[in-house]
mmCIF file with all atom_site columns, C-alpha atoms in Angstrom:
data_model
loop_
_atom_site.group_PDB
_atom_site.id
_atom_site.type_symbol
_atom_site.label_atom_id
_atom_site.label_alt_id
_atom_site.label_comp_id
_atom_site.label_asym_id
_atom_site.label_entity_id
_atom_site.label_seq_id
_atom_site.pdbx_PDB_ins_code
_atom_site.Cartn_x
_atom_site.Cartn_y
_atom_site.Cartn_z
_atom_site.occupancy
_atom_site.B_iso_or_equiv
_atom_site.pdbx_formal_charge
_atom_site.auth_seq_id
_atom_site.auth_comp_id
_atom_site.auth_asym_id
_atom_site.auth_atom_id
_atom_site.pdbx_PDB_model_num
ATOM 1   C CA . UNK A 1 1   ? -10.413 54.488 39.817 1.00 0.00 ? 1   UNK A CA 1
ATOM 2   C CA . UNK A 1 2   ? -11.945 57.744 38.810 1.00 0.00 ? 2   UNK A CA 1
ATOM 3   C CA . UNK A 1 3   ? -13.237 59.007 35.956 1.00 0.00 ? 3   UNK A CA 1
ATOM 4   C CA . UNK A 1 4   ? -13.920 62.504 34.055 1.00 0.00 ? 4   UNK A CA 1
ATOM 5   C CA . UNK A 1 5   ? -14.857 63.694 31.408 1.00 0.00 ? 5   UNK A CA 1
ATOM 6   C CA . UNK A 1 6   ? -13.186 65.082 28.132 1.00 0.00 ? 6   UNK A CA 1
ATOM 7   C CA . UNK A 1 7   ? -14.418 68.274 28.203 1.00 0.00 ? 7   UNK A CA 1
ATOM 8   C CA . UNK A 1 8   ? -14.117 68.655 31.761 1.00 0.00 ? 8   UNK A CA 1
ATOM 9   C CA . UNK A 1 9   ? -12.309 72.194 31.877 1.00 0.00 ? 9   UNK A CA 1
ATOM 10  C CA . UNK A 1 10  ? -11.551 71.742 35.901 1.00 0.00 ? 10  UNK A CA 1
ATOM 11  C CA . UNK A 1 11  ? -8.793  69.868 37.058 1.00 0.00 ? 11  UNK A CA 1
ATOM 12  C CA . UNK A 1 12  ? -11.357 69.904 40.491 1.00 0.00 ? 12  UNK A CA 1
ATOM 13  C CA . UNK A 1 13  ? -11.523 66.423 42.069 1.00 0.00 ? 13  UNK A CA 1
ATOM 14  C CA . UNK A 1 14  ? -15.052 67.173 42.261 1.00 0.00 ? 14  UNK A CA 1
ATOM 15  C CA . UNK A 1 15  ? -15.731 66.322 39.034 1.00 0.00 ? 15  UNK A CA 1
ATOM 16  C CA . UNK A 1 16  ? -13.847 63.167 39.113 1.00 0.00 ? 16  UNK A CA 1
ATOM 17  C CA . UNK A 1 17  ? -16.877 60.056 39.611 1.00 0.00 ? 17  UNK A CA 1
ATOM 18  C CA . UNK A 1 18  ? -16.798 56.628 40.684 1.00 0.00 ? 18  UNK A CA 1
ATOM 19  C CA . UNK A 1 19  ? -17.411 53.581 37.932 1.00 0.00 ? 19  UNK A CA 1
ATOM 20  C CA . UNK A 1 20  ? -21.124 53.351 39.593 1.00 0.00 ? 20  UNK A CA 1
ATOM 21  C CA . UNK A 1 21  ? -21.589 57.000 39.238 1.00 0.00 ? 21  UNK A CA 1
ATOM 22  C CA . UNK A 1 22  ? -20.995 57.111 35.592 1.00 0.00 ? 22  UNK A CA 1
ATOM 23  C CA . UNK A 1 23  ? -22.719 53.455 34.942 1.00 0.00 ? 23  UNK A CA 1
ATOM 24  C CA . UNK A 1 24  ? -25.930 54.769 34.218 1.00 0.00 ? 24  UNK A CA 1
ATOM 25  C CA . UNK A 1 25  ? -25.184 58.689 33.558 1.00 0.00 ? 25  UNK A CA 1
ATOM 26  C CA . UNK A 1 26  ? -24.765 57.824 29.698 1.00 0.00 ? 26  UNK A CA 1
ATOM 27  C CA . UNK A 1 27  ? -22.626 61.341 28.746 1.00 0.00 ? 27  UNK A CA 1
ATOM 28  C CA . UNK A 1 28  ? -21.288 63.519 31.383 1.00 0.00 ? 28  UNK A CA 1
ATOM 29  C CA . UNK A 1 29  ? -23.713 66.783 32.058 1.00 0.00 ? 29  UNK A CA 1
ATOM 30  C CA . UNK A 1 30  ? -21.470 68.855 29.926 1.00 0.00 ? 30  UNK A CA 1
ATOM 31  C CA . UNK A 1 31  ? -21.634 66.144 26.900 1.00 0.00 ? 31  UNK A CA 1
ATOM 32  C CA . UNK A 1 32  ? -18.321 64.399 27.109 1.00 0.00 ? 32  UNK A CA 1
ATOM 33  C CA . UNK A 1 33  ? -17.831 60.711 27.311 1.00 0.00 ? 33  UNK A CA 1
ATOM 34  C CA . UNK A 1 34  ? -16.349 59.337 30.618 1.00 0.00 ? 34  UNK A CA 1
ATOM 35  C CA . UNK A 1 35  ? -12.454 58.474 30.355 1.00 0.00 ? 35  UNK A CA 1
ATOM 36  C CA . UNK A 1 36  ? -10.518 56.734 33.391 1.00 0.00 ? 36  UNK A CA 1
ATOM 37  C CA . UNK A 1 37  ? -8.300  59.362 34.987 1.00 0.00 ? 37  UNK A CA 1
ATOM 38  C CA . UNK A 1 38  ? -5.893  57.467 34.254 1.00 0.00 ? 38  UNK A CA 1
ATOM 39  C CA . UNK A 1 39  ? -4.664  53.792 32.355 1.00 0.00 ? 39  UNK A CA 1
ATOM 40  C CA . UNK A 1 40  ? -3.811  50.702 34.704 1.00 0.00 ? 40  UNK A CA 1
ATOM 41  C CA . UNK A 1 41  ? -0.300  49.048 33.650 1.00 0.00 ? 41  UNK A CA 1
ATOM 42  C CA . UNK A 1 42  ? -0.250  45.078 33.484 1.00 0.00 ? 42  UNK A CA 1
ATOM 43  C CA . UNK A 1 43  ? 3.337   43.903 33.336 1.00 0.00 ? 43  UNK A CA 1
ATOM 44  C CA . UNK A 1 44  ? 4.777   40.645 31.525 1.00 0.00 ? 44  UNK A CA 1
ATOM 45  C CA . UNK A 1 45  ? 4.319   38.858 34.290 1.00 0.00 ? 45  UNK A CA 1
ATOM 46  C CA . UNK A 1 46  ? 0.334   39.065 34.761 1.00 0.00 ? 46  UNK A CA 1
ATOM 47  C CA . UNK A 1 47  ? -0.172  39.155 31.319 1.00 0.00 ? 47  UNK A CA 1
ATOM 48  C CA . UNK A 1 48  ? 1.223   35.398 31.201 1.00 0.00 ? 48  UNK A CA 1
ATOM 49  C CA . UNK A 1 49  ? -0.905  34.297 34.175 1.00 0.00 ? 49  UNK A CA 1
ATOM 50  C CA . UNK A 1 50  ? -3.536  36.040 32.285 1.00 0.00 ? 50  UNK A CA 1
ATOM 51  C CA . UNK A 1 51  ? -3.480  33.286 29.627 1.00 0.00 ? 51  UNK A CA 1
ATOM 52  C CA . UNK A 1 52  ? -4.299  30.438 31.073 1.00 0.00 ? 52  UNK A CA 1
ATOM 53  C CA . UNK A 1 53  ? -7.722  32.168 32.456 1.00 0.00 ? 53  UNK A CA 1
ATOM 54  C CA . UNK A 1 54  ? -11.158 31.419 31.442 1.00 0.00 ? 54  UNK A CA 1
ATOM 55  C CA . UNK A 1 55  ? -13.042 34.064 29.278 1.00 0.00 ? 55  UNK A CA 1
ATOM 56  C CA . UNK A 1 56  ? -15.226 35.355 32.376 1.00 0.00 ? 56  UNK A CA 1
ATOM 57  C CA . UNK A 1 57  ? -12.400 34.796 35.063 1.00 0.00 ? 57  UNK A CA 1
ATOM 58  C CA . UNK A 1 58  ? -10.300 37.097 32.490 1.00 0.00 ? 58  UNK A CA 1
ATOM 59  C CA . UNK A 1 59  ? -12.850 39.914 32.307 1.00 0.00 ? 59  UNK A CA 1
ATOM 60  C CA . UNK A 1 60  ? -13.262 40.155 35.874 1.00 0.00 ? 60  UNK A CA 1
ATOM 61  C CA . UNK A 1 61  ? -9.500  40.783 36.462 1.00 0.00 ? 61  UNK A CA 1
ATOM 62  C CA . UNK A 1 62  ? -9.414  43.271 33.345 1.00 0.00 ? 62  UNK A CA 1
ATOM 63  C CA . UNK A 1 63  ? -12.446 44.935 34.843 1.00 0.00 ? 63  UNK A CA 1
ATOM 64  C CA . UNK A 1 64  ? -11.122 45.352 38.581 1.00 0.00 ? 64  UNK A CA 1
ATOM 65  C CA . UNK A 1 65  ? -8.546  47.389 36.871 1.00 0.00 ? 65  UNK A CA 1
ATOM 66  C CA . UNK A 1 66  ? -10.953 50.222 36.507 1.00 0.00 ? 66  UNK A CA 1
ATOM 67  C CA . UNK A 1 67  ? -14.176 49.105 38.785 1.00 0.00 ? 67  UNK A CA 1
ATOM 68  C CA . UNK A 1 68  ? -13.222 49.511 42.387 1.00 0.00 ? 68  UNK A CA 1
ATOM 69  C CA . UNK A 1 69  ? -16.411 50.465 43.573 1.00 0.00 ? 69  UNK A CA 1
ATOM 70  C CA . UNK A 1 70  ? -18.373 47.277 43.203 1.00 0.00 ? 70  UNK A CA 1
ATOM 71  C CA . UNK A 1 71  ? -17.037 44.550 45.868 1.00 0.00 ? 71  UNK A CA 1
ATOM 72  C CA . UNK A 1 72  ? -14.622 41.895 44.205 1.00 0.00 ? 72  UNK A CA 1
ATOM 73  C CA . UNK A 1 73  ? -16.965 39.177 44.560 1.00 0.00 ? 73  UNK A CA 1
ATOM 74  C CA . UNK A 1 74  ? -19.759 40.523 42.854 1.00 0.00 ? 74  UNK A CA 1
ATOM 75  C CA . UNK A 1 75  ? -17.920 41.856 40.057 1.00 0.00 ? 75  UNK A CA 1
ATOM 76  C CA . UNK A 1 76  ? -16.546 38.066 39.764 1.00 0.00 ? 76  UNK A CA 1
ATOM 77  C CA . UNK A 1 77  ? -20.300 36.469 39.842 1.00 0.00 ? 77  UNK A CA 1
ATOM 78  C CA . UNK A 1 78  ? -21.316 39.562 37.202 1.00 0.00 ? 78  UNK A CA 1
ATOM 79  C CA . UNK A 1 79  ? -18.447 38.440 34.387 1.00 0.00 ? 79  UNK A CA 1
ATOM 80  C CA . UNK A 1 80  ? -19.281 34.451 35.230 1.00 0.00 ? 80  UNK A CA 1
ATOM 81  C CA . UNK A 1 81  ? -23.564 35.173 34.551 1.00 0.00 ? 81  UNK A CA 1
ATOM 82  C CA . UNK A 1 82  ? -22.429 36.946 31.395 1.00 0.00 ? 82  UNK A CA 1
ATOM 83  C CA . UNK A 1 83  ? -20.087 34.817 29.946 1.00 0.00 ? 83  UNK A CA 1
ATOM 84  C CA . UNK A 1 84  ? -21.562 31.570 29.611 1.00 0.00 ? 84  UNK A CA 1
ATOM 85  C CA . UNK A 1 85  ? -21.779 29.002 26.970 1.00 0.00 ? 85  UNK A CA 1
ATOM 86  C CA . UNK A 1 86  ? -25.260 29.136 27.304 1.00 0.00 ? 86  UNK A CA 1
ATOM 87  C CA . UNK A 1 87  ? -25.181 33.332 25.922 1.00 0.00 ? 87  UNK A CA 1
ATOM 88  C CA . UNK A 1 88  ? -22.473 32.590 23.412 1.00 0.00 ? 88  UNK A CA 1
ATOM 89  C CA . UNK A 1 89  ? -22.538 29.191 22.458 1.00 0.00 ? 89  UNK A CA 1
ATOM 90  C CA . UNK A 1 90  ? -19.033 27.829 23.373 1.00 0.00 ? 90  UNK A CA 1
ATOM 91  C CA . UNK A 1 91  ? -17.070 27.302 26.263 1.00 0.00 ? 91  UNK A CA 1
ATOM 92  C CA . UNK A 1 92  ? -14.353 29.944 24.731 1.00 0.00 ? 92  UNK A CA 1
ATOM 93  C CA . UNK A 1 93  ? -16.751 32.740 24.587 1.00 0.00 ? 93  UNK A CA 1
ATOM 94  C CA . UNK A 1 94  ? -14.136 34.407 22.203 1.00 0.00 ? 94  UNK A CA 1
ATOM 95  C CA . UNK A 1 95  ? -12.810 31.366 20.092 1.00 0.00 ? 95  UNK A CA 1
ATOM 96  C CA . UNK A 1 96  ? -9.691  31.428 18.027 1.00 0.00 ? 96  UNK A CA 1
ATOM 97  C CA . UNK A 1 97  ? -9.443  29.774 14.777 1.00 0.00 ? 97  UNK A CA 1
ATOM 98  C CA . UNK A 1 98  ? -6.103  29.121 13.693 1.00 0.00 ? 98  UNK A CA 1
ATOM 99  C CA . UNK A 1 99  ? -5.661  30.685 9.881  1.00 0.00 ? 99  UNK A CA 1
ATOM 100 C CA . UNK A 1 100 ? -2.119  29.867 8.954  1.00 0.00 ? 100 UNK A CA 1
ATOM 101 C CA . UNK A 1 101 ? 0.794   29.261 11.145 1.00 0.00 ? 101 UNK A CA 1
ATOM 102 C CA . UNK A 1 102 ? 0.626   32.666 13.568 1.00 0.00 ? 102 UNK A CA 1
ATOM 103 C CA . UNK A 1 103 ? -2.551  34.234 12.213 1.00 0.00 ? 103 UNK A CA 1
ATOM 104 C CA . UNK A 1 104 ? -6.074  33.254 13.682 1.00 0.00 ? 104 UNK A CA 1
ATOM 105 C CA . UNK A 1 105 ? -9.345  34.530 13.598 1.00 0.00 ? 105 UNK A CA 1
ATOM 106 C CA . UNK A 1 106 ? -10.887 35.656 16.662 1.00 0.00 ? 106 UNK A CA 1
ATOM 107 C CA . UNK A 1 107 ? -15.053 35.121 16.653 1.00 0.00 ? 107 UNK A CA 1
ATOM 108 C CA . UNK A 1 108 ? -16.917 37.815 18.228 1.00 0.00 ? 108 UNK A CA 1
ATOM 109 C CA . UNK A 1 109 ? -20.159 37.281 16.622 1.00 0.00 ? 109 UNK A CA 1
ATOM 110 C CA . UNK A 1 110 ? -21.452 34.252 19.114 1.00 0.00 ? 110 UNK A CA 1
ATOM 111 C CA . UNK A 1 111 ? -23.965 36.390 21.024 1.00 0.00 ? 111 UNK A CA 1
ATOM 112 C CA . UNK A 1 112 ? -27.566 35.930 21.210 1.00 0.00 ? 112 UNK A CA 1
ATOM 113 C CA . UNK A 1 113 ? -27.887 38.870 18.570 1.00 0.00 ? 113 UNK A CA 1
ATOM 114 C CA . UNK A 1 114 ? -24.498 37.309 16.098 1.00 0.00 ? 114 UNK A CA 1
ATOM 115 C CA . UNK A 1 115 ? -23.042 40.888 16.723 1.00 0.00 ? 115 UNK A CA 1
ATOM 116 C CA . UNK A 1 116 ? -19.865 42.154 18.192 1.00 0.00 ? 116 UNK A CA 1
ATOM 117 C CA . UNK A 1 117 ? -21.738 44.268 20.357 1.00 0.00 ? 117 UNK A CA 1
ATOM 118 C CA . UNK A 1 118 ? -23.096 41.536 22.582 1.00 0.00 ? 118 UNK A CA 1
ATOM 119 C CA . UNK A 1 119 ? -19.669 41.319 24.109 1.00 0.00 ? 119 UNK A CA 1
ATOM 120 C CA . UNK A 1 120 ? -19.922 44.409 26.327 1.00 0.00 ? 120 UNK A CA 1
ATOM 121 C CA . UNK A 1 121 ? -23.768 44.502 26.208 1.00 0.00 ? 121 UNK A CA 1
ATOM 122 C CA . UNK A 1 122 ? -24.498 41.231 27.457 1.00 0.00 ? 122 UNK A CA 1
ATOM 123 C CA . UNK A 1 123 ? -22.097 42.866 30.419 1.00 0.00 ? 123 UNK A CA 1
ATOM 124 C CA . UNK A 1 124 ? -23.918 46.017 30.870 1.00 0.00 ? 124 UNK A CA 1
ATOM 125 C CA . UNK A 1 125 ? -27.279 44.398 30.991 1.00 0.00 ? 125 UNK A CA 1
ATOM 126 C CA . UNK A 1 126 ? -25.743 42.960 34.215 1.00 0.00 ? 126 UNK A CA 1
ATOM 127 C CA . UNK A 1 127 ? -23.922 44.922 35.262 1.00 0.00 ? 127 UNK A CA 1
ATOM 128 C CA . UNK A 1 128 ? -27.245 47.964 35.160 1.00 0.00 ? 128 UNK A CA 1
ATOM 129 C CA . UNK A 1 129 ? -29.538 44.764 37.038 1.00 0.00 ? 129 UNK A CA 1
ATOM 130 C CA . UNK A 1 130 ? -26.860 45.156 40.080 1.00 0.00 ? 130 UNK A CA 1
ATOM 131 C CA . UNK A 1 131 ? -26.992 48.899 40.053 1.00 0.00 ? 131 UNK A CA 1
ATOM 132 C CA . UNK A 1 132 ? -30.357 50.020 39.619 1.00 0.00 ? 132 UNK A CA 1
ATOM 133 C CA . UNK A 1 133 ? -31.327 46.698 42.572 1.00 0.00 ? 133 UNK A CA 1
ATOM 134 C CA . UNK A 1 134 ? -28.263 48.378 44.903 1.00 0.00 ? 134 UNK A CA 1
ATOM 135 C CA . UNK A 1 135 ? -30.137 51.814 44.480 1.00 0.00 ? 135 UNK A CA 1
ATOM 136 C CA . UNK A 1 136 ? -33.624 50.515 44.569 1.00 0.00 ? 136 UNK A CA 1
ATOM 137 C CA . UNK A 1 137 ? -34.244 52.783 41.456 1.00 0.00 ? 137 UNK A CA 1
ATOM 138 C CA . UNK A 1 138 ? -35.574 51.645 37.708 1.00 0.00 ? 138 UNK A CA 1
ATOM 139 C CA . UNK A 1 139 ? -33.985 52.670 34.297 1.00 0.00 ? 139 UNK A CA 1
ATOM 140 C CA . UNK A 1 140 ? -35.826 53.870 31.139 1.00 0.00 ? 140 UNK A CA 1
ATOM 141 C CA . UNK A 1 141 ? -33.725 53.493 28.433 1.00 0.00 ? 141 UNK A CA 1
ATOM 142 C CA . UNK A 1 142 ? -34.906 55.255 25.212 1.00 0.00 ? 142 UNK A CA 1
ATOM 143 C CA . UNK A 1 143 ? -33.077 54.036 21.684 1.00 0.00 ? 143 UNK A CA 1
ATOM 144 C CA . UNK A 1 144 ? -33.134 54.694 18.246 1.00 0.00 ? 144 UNK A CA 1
ATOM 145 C CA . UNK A 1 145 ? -31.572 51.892 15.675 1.00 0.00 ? 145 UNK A CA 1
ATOM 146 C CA . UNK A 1 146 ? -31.426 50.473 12.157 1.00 0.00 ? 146 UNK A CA 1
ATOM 147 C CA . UNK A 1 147 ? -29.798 47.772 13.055 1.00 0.00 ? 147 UNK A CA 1
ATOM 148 C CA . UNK A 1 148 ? -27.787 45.555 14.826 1.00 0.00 ? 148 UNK A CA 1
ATOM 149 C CA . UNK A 1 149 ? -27.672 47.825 18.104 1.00 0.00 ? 149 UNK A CA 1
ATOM 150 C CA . UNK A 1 150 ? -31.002 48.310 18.683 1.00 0.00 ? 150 UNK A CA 1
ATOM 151 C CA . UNK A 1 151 ? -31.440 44.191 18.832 1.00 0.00 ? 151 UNK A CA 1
ATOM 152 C CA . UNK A 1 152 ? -27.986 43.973 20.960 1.00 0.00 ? 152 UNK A CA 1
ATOM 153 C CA . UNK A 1 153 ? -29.334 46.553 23.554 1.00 0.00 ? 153 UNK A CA 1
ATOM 154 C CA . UNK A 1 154 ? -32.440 44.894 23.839 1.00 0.00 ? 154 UNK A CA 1
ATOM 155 C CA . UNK A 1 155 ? -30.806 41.193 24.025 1.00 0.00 ? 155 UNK A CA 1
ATOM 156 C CA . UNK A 1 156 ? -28.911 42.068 26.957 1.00 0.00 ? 156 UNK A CA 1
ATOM 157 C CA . UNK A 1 157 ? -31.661 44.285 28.782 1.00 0.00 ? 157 UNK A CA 1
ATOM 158 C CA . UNK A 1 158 ? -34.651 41.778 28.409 1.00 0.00 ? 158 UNK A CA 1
ATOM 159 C CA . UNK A 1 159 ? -35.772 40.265 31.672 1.00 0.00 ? 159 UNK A CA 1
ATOM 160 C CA . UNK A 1 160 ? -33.960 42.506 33.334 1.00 0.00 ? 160 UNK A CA 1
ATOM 161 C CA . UNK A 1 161 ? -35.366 43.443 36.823 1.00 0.00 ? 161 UNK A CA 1
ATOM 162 C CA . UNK A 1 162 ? -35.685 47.589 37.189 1.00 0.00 ? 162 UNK A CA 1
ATOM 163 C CA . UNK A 1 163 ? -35.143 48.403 33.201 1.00 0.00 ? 163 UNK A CA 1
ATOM 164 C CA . UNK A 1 164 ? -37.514 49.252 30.207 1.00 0.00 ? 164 UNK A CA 1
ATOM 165 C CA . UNK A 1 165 ? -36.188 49.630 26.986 1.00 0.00 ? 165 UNK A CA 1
ATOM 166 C CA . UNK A 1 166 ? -38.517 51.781 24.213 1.00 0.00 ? 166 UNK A CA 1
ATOM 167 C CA . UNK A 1 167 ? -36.435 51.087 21.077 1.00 0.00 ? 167 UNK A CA 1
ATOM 168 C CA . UNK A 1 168 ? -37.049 53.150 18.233 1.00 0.00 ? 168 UNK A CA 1
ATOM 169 C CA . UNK A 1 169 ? -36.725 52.188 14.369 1.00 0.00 ? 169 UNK A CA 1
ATOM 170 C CA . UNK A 1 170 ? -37.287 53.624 11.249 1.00 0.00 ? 170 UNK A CA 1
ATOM 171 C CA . UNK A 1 171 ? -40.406 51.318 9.281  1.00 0.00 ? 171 UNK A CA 1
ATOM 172 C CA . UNK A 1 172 ? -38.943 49.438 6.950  1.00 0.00 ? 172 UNK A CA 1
ATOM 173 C CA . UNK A 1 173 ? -35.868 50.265 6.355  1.00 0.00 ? 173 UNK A CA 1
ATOM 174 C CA . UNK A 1 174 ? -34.034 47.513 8.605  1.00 0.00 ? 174 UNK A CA 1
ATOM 175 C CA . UNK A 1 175 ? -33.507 43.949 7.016  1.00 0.00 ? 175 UNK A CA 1
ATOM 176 C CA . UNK A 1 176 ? -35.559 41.590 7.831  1.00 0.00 ? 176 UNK A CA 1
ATOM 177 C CA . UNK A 1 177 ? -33.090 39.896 10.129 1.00 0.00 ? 177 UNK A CA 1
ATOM 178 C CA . UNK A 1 178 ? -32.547 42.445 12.448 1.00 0.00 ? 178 UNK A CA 1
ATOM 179 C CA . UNK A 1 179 ? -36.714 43.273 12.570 1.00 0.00 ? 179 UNK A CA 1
ATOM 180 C CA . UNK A 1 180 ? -37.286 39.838 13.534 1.00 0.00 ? 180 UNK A CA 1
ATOM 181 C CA . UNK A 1 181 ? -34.520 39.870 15.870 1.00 0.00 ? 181 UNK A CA 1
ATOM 182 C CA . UNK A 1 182 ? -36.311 42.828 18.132 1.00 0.00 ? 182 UNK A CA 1
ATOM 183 C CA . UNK A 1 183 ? -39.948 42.678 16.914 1.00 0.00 ? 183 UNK A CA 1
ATOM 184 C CA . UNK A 1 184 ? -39.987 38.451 18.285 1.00 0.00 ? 184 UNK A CA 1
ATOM 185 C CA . UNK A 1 185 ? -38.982 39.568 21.527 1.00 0.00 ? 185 UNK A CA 1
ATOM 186 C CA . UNK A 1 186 ? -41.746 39.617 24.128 1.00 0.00 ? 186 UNK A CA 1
ATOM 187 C CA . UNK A 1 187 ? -40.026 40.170 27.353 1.00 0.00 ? 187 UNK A CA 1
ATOM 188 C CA . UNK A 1 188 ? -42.548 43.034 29.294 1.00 0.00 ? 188 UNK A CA 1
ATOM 189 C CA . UNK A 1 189 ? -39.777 45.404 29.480 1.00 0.00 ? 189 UNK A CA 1
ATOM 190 C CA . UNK A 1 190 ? -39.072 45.334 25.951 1.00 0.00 ? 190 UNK A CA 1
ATOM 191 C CA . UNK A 1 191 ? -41.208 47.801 23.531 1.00 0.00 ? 191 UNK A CA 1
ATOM 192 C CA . UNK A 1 192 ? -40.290 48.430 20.128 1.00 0.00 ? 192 UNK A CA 1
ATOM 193 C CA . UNK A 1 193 ? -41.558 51.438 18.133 1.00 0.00 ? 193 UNK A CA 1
ATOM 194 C CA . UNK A 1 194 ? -41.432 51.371 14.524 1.00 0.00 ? 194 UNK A CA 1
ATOM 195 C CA . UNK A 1 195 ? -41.875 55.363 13.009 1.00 0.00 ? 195 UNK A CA 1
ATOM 196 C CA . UNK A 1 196 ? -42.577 56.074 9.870  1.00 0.00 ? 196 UNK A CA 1
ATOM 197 C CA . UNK A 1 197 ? -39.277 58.072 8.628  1.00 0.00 ? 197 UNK A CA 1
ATOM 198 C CA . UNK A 1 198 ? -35.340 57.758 9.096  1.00 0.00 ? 198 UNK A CA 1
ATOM 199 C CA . UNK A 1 199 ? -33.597 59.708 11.941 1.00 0.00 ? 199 UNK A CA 1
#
């Protein structure tokens, strides 16, 4: 799978890149976000083998889709260390609460941080441990928040091995959920930075 980006003006394969390429790239040099060159198909078939699947088993097929350039295996061990009971607090990961006959609820706020974001950040904290340790290079990661991103980035980058995270915030002006949320953690490679001003 390649991808490119969407102000790429070439159609040069030379500006197609690998997954691992992009992974820690943030925007493409010429300030476009990364799309896959093109969208995998899943047929009725593998959709309905799909259902029976665990949560992480389910990413990690979904994933292969468009990550060819990490080995199978390791993509595999990557989904089952990030979704655990353990990070979001039930076996489901995603559970379903039935409203009404055919209408349910799916919960996507049972991350460490209670935010819909630790669903893919809890992944990319992961999956940016493998990377930067496959490279042998470290990661500063720069943020600016007033809320619940700043505290989901940091979540899923704490303790990570090769990454620092200096996350900005405006003094404050966050509630005083989401500053306890960041300001209590005291992982090394963690530094908050309140400023005085909004941005």
């Amino acid at each position: 799978m390649r991808y490119l980006s969407t102000r790429a003006s070439s159609g040069s394969t030379a500006d197609r890149k690998q997954f691992c390429e992009i992974l820690l790239e943030g925007l493409a040099p010429d300030g476009g976000l990364y799309l896959p060159e093109h969208y995998p198909q899943v047929d009725d078939a593998t959709l309905t083998t799909w259902r029976s699947l665990r949560y992480a088993d389910l990413a990690f097929e979904v994933l292969s889709l468009y990550i060819d350039d990490i080995p199978a295996a390791d993509l595999k061990a990557i989904c089952a260390k990030t979704y655990t009971e353990e990070v979001f607090g039930s076996q489901e990961i995603v559970p379903l609460r039935p409203l009404e006959d055919g209408l349910y609820l799916e919960a996507l706020s049972n991350g460490p941080t209670l935010a819909f974001k630790d669903m893919a950040m809890q992944l990319l904290g992961n999956l940016f441990e493998y990377e930067l340790a496959r490279r042998g290079e470290e990661l500063n990661i720069l943020g600016a928040t007033s809320g619940d991103t700043g505290s989901a980035a940091e979540y899923a980058m704490r303790g990570k091995k090769g990454v620092r995270v200096f996350m900005t915030s405006p003094n404050g002006r966050m509630s005083p959920f989401q500053q306890a949320q960041m300001f209590s953690l005291q992982d090394e490679n963690i530094h908050n930075i309140a400023i005085d001003g909004v941005f």
